[in-house]
CSV table of C-alpha atoms in Angstrom, one decimal:
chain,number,residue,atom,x,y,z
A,59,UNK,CA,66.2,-19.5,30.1
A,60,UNK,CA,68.9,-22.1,28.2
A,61,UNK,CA,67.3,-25.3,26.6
A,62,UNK,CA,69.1,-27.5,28.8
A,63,UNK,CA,68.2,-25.5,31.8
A,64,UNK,CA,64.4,-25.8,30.4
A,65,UNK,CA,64.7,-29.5,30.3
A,66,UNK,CA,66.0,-30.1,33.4
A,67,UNK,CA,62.8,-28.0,34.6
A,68,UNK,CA,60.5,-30.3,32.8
A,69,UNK,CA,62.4,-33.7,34.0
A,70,UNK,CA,62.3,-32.8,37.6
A,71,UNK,CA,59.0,-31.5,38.1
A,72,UNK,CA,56.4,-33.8,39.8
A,73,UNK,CA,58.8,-35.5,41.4
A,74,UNK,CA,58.6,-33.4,44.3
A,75,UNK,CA,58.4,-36.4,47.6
A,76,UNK,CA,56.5,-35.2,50.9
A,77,UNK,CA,58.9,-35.2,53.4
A,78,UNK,CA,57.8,-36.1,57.1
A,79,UNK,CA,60.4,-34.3,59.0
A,80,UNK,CA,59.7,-31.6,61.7
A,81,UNK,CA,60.8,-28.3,61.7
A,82,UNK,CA,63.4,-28.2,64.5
A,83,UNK,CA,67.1,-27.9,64.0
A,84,UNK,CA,67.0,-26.0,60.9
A,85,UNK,CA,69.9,-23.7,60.3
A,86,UNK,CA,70.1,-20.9,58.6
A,87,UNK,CA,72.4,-20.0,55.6
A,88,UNK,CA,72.3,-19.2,51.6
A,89,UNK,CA,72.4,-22.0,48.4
A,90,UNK,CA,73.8,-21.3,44.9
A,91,UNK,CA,73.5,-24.1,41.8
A,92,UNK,CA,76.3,-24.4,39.2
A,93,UNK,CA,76.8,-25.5,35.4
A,94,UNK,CA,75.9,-28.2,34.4
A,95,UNK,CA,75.2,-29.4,30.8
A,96,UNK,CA,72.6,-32.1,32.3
A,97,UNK,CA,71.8,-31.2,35.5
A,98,UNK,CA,73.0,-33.9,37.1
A,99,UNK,CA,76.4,-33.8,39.4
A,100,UNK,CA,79.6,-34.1,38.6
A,101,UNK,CA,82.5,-37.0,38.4
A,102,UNK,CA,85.3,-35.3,39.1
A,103,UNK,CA,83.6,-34.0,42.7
A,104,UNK,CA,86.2,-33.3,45.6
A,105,UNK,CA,85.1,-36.6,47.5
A,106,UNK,CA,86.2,-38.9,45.0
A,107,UNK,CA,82.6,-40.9,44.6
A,108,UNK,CA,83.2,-40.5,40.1
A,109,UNK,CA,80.0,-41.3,38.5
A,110,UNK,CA,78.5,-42.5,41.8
A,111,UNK,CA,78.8,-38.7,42.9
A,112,UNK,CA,76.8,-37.4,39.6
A,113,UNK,CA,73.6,-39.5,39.8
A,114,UNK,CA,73.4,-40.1,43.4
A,115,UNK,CA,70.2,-39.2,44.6
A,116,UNK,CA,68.9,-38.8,41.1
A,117,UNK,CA,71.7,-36.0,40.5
A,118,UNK,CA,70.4,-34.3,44.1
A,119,UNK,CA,73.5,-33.2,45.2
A,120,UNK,CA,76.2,-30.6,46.6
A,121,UNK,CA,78.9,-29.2,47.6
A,122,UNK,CA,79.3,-27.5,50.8
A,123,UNK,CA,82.0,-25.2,52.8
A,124,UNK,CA,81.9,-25.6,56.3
A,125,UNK,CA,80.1,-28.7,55.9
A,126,UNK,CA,82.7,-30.4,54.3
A,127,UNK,CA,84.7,-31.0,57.6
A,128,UNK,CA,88.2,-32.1,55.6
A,129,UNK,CA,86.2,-34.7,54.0
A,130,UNK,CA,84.7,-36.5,56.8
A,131,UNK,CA,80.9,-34.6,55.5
A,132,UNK,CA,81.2,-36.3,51.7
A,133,UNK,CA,78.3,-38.9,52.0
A,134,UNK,CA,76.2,-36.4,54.7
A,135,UNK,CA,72.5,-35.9,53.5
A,136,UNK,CA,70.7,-32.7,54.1
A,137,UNK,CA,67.2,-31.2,53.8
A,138,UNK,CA,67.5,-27.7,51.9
A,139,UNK,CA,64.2,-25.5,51.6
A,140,UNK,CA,64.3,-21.7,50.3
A,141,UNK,CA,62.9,-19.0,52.4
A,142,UNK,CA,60.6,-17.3,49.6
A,143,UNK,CA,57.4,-18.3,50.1
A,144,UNK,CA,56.0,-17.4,46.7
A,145,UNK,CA,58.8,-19.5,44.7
A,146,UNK,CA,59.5,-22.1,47.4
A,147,UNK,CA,58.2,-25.9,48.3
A,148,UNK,CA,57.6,-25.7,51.9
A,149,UNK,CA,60.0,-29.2,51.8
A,150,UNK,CA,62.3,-28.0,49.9
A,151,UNK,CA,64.9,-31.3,48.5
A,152,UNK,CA,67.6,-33.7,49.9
A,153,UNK,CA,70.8,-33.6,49.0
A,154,UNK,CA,73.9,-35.7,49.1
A,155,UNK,CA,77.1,-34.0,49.7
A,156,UNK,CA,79.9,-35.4,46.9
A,157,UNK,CA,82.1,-32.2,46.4
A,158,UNK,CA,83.4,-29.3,47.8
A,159,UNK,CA,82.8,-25.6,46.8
A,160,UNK,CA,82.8,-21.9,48.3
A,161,UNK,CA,80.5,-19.7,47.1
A,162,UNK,CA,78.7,-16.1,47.9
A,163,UNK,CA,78.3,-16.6,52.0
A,164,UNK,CA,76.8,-20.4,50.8
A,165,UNK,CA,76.8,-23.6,52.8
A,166,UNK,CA,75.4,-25.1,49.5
A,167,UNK,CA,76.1,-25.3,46.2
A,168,UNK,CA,73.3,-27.2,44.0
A,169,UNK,CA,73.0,-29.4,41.0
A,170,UNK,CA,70.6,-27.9,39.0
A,171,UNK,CA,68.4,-30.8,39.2
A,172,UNK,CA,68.6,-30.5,43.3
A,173,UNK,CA,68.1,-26.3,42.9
A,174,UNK,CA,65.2,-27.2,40.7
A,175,UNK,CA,63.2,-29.0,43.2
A,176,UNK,CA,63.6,-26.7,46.2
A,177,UNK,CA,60.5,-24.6,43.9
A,178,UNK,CA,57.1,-25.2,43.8
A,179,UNK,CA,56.8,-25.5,39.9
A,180,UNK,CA,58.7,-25.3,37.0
A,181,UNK,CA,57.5,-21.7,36.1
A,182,UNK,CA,59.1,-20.7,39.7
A,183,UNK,CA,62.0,-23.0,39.4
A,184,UNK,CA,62.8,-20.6,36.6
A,185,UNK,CA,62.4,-17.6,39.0
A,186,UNK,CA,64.7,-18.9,41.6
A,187,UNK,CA,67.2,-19.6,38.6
A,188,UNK,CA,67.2,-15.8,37.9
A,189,UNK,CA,67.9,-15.4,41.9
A,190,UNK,CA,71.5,-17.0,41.6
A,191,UNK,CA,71.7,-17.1,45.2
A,192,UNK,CA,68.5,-17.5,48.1
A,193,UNK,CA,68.6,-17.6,51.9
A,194,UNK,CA,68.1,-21.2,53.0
A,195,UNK,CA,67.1,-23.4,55.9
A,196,UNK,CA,68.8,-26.8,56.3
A,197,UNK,CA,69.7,-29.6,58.8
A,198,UNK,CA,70.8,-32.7,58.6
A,199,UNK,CA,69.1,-35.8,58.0
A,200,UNK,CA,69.5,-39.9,57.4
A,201,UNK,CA,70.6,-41.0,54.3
A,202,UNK,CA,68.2,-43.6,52.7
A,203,UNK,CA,69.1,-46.4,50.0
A,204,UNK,CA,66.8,-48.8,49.2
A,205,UNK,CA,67.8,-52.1,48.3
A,206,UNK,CA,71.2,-51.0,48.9
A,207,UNK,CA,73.8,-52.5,51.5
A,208,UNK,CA,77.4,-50.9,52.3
A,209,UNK,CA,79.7,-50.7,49.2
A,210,UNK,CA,83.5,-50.5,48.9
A,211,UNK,CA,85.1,-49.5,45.9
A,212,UNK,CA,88.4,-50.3,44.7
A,213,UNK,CA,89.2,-46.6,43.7
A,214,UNK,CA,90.7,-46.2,40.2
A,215,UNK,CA,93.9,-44.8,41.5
A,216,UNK,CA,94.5,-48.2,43.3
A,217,UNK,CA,98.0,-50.1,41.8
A,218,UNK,CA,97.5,-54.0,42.4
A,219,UNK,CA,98.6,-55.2,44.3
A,220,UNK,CA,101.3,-52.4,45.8
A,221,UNK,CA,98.9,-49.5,46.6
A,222,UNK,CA,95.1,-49.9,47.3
A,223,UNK,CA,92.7,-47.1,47.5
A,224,UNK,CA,88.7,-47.6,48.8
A,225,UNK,CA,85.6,-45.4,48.9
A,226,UNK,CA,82.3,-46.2,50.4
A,227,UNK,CA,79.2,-45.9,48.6
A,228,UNK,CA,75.7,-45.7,50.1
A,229,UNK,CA,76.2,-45.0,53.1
A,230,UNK,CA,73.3,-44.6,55.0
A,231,UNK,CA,71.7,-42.9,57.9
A,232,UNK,CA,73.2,-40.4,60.0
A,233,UNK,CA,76.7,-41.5,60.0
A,234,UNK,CA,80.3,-40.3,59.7
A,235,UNK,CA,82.9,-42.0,58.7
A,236,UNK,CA,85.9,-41.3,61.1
A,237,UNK,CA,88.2,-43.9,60.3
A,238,UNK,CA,88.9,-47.3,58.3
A,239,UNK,CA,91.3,-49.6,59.5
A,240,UNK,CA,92.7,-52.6,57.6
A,241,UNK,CA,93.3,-56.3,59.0
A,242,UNK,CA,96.4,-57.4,59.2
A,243,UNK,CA,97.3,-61.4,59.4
A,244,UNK,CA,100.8,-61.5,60.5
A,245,UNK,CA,100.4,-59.3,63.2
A,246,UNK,CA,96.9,-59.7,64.0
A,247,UNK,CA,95.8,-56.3,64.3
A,248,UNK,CA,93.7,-53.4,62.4
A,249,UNK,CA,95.7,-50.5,61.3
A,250,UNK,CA,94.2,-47.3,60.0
A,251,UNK,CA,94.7,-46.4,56.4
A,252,UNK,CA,95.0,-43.1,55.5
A,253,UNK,CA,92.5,-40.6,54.5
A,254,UNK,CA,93.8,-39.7,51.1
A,255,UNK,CA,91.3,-36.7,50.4
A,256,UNK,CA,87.5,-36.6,50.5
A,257,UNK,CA,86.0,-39.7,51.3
A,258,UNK,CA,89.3,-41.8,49.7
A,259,UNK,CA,90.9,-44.0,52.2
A,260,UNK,CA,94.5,-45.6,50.7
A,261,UNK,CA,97.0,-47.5,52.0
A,262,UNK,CA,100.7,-48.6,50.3
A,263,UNK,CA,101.9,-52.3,50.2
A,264,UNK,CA,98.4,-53.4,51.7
A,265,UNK,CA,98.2,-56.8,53.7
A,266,UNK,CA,98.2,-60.2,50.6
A,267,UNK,CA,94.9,-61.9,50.9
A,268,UNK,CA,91.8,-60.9,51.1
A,269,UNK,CA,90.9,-57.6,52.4
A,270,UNK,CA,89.1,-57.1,55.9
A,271,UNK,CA,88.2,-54.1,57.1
A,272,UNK,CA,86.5,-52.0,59.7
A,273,UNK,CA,84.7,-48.5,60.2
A,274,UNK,CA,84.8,-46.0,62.8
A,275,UNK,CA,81.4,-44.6,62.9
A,276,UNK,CA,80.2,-41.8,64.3
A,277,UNK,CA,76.2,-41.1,64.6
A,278,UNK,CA,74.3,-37.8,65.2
A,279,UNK,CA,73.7,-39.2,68.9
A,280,UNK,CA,77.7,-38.1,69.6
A,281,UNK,CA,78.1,-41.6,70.1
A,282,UNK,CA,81.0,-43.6,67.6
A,283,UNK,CA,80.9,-47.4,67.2
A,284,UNK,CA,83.2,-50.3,65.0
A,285,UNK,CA,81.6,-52.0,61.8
A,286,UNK,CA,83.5,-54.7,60.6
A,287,UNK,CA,83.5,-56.1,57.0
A,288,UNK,CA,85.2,-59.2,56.9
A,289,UNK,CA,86.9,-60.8,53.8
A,290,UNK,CA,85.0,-57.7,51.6
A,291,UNK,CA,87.6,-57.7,48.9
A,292,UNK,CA,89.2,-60.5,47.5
A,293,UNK,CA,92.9,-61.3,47.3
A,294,UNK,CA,93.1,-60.3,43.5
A,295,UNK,CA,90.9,-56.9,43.3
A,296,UNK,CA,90.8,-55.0,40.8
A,297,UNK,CA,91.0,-51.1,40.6
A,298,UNK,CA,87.5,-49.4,39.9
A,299,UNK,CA,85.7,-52.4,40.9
A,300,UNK,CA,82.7,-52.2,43.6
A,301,UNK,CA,82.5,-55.0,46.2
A,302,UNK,CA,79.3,-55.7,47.8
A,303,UNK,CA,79.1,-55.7,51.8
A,304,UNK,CA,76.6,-57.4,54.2
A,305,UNK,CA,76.9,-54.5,56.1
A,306,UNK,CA,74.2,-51.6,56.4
A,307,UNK,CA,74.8,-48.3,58.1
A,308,UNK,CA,71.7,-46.9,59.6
């Protein structure tokens, strides 16, 4: 086992969380883990979250195939627990979804860090390692974010003030993001920006002013509902700046 593979063993351990879920709904399928030089996630992730999408979670994250539902499932949380029942935590660990990847019949493909705690120690973390690939159990469950309200970014790609690009961060529960539509003042109505890839909504020659927008959600009831965010970017943003919301998705 690498040194930097030993050390994420050591920084994860005992930071296994009991999990209240029941047992229902769980799917079945096979995980995977790639590189990483510190176990955490990576920036340049398919969904477009940057450094958001490496520590998320505490670096709990993945990429997923079918899951990834043309970007609409970047920002989806999961519960992902082993099947061996000598290496594996009966919980198993959350994970964020912040990137896209295909592996070996895998719906998920791990952080280290995330791969790490689906064992019961670090002695069997290093076990699974040697594995590569294990049969899974997953399903779906709420994102939580303490102390954290909605967050738009101004993506870095944005051009002030002739092309604006967004991303959410933190959002919670069991949501999808469908759509995000943009105020417009002259004409008075919302029109829907484009989803650029992943979880990057853009939009060319945006509306002057500040920046209202609203979200087409969709929760794990099959029902979909508008959030609105009024005035959540000012006139003169700035690209790769985060704007706090008053808005929490739950």
């Amino acid at each position: 086992m690498g040194s930097a593979l030993f050390y994420c063993l050591l920084c994860v351990m005992g930071l296994f969380p009991a999990l209240s879920f029941s047992q229902d709904d769980f799917v079945s399928s096979r995980a995977t883990y790639y590189g990483s030089p510190d176990c955490y996630g990576t920036p340049s992730g398919a969904c477009g979250f940057g450094e958001y999408g490496r520590t998320v979670y505490d670096g709990h994250v993945s990429g997923v195939s079918k899951l990834w539902r043309n970007g609409t499932g970047c920002g989806a949380c999961y519960q992902v627990r082993c099947k061996n029942p000598e290496l594996c935590a009966d919980d198993g660990v959350n994970v964020v979804v912040t990137d896209y990847g295909e592996g070996d019949h895998t719906d998920f493909i791990l952080s280290p860090r995330a791969y790490t705690r689906m064992a019961k120690s670090g002695d069997k973390a290093g076990q699974l390692f040697a594995y590569g690939v294990v049969d899974v159990d997953y399903r779906r469950v709420p994102c939580s974010y303490p102390g954290h309200k909605t967050i738009f970014k101004v993506h870095e790609n944005s051009n002030y003030p002739n092309y604006l690009a967004i991303i959410i961060l933190y959002q919670a529960g069991k949501n999808d993001v469908l759509d995000i539509q943009i105020w417009q003042e002259d004409c008075k109505q919302w029109t829907s920006m484009r989803r650029a890839y992943g979880a990057v909504f853009d939009m060319a020659s945006p509306p002057k002013g500040p920046v209202s927008l609203r979200l087409q959600v969709s929760s794990s009831a099959g029902y979909y509902t508008w959030v609105e965010a009024w005035n959540v970017i000012p006139s003169d943003w700035k690209a790769g700046v985060i704007y706090q919301s008053d808005i929490e998705l739950k």
